[in-house]
Amino acid sequence: MSELITPISALGNARYDGFAAIREIGPTGMITLRCKQDVAALPGALQACMGLGLPEKRRILTEGQRSIGWMGPDELLLILPYAEVAAMIAALTEALKGEHVLVVDVSDARAMFRIEGERATEVLAKLCPVDLSNLAPGELRRTRAAQVAAALWQDEAGFTLVGFRSVAGYLMGLLTHSAMPGSELFPA
Amino acid sequence: MLILECPYCGVKAEETELSPGYEAHLKRYGPGASDDEFESYMFARKNPKGVHFERWRHVYGCGKWFLAARCTATLEVFGTYPAQTSAPPPDLIEAIKAKRPGWEGYK
Ligand SMILES: [Zn+2]
């Protein structure tokens, strides 16, 4: 018989308040959906199960606590409450039955961070080779944060950054160090 | 610094977001190939000063392999294109010929 285990995030919701606020958030439900995006059943399956459509190239769609991000020509990232993952995987697997797809729970393989505040961009500009000032609204950008892979996107309050859980401590260290008061890129 | 646009996701990726795959359009000969053919596949590389076709992987991104044409001397990038091809796109070849009239071709 399976036991219900209380999920815990990678760093126990560690936080740091520097010139921007860094928070490790979660646990968050994450599903990787590998599927060629011209599969006819895909948009309908996403709409029926997630309530969101197929995002455009390099975009992330969000509605309430659910998001769908475009990670590549055959990869989507589905974000949803942790407790809903098992049911969502079952629903998507059923909705895409017969198609060449892979639906995998990656919730516990990832770590998620929020970078908030007026100077949040400066924290990431030091770590990622990305022109963040030209990030389009709703753009999901995969890149590296120093030496590890990361995906990030922006909203009104700041950035969300997703990385591998195995390097969560490294990511928190990077973000903390980058947000240290006195190390702003554009001093006031 | 080298910036290549990934033809799959459109990201203008800086060199450190990519992983090199060296010369493109090498032909791997099948069973029954001669020693010379295998040697050319295994060892012979052009290493030109000038127009060069290369494989690159968008490793800190969508993860896909793509191909790029660039100048090894000036780092000018002529174009990038998906890897599912055995020859560069004709319009790219024309564009390179227009820019480098003396270029001997990609083969
Ligand atoms: Zn790419």
Short mmCIF file of C-alpha atoms in Angstrom, two decimals, chain B:
data_model
loop_
_atom_site.label_atom_id
_atom_site.label_comp_id
_atom_site.label_asym_id
_atom_site.label_seq_id
_atom_site.Cartn_x
_atom_site.Cartn_y
_atom_site.Cartn_z
CA MET B 1 31.96 36.37 -29.26
CA LEU B 2 29.91 34.16 -31.53
CA ILE B 3 26.12 34.49 -31.61
CA LEU B 4 24.13 31.85 -33.53
CA GLU B 5 20.37 31.83 -33.95
CA CYS B 6 18.93 28.42 -33.17
CA PRO B 7 16.70 27.51 -36.14
CA TYR B 8 14.35 25.50 -33.90
CA CYS B 9 13.53 27.95 -31.12
CA GLY B 10 14.75 31.24 -32.60
CA VAL B 11 16.96 32.12 -29.63
CA LYS B 12 19.97 34.20 -30.55
CA ALA B 13 22.26 32.07 -28.46
CA GLU B 14 25.60 33.29 -27.25
CA GLU B 15 28.46 30.83 -27.72
CA THR B 16 28.46 29.64 -24.10
CA GLU B 17 24.84 28.47 -24.46
CA LEU B 18 25.94 26.16 -27.25
CA SER B 19 28.07 23.08 -27.55
CA PRO B 20 30.28 22.57 -30.62
CA GLY B 21 29.89 19.56 -32.90
CA TYR B 22 32.71 20.39 -35.34
CA GLU B 23 32.54 19.99 -39.12
CA ALA B 24 29.12 19.50 -40.76
CA HIS B 25 28.10 17.44 -43.79
CA LEU B 26 30.61 14.66 -43.27
CA LYS B 27 29.48 11.52 -45.01
CA ARG B 28 29.56 8.30 -43.04
CA TYR B 29 29.95 5.45 -45.52
CA GLY B 30 28.11 2.20 -44.93
CA PRO B 31 29.14 -1.47 -44.69
CA GLY B 32 31.56 -2.51 -47.42
CA ALA B 33 33.13 0.95 -47.60
CA SER B 34 36.78 1.19 -48.53
CA ASP B 35 39.55 2.09 -46.11
CA ASP B 36 39.96 5.41 -47.90
CA GLU B 37 36.30 6.27 -47.43
CA PHE B 38 36.43 5.38 -43.76
CA GLU B 39 39.61 7.37 -43.31
CA SER B 40 37.99 10.42 -44.92
CA TYR B 41 35.00 10.15 -42.59
CA MET B 42 37.09 9.49 -39.52
CA PHE B 43 40.05 11.80 -39.94
CA ALA B 44 39.95 14.13 -42.94
CA ARG B 45 38.86 17.64 -41.94
CA LYS B 46 38.96 20.83 -43.99
CA ASN B 47 39.95 23.26 -41.25
CA PRO B 48 39.60 26.21 -43.65
CA LYS B 49 40.48 29.82 -43.10
CA GLY B 50 37.22 31.29 -44.33
CA VAL B 51 33.78 29.80 -44.94
CA HIS B 52 33.10 26.78 -42.75
CA PHE B 53 30.06 24.62 -42.06
CA GLU B 54 29.68 23.37 -38.52
CA ARG B 55 27.39 21.43 -36.23
CA TRP B 56 26.25 23.09 -33.04
CA ARG B 57 23.95 21.95 -30.26
CA HIS B 58 21.66 24.36 -28.40
CA VAL B 59 22.64 22.66 -25.18
CA TYR B 60 21.46 25.32 -22.68
CA GLY B 61 18.17 25.67 -24.56
CA CYS B 62 15.97 23.41 -26.64
CA GLY B 63 18.73 20.78 -26.82
CA LYS B 64 18.57 20.38 -30.61
CA TRP B 65 21.45 20.00 -33.05
CA PHE B 66 21.61 22.52 -35.86
CA LEU B 67 24.07 23.55 -38.57
CA ALA B 68 25.77 26.88 -39.11
CA ALA B 69 27.85 28.53 -41.81
CA ARG B 70 30.39 31.06 -40.61
CA CYS B 71 33.76 32.51 -41.46
CA THR B 72 36.54 31.14 -39.26
CA ALA B 73 38.67 34.23 -39.84
CA THR B 74 36.15 37.03 -39.19
CA LEU B 75 33.45 35.13 -37.22
CA GLU B 76 30.87 36.47 -39.68
CA VAL B 77 27.82 34.20 -39.50
CA PHE B 78 26.19 33.52 -42.87
CA GLY B 79 23.28 31.52 -41.53
CA THR B 80 21.97 28.61 -39.48
CA TYR B 81 19.63 25.82 -40.53
CA PRO B 82 18.07 22.61 -39.14
CA ALA B 83 20.26 19.49 -39.10
CA GLN B 84 17.83 17.26 -41.01
CA THR B 85 19.62 17.75 -44.30
CA SER B 86 22.73 16.44 -46.05
CA ALA B 87 23.52 19.70 -47.86
CA PRO B 88 23.30 23.41 -47.03
CA PRO B 89 20.15 25.22 -48.28
CA PRO B 90 20.66 26.62 -51.82
CA ASP B 91 19.75 30.20 -50.80
CA LEU B 92 22.43 30.13 -48.12
CA ILE B 93 25.02 28.92 -50.65
CA GLU B 94 24.02 31.76 -52.99
CA ALA B 95 24.30 34.31 -50.19
CA ILE B 96 27.80 33.09 -49.30
CA LYS B 97 28.89 33.13 -52.97
CA ALA B 98 27.71 36.72 -53.26
CA LYS B 99 29.74 37.72 -50.20
CA ARG B 100 32.81 35.61 -50.93
CA PRO B 101 33.21 35.43 -54.74
CA GLY B 102 36.37 33.31 -54.48
CA TRP B 103 34.80 30.66 -52.23
CA GLU B 104 35.38 27.13 -53.53
CA GLY B 105 32.12 25.62 -52.20
CA TYR B 106 31.27 23.50 -49.19
CA LYS B 107 32.41 20.09 -50.45
#
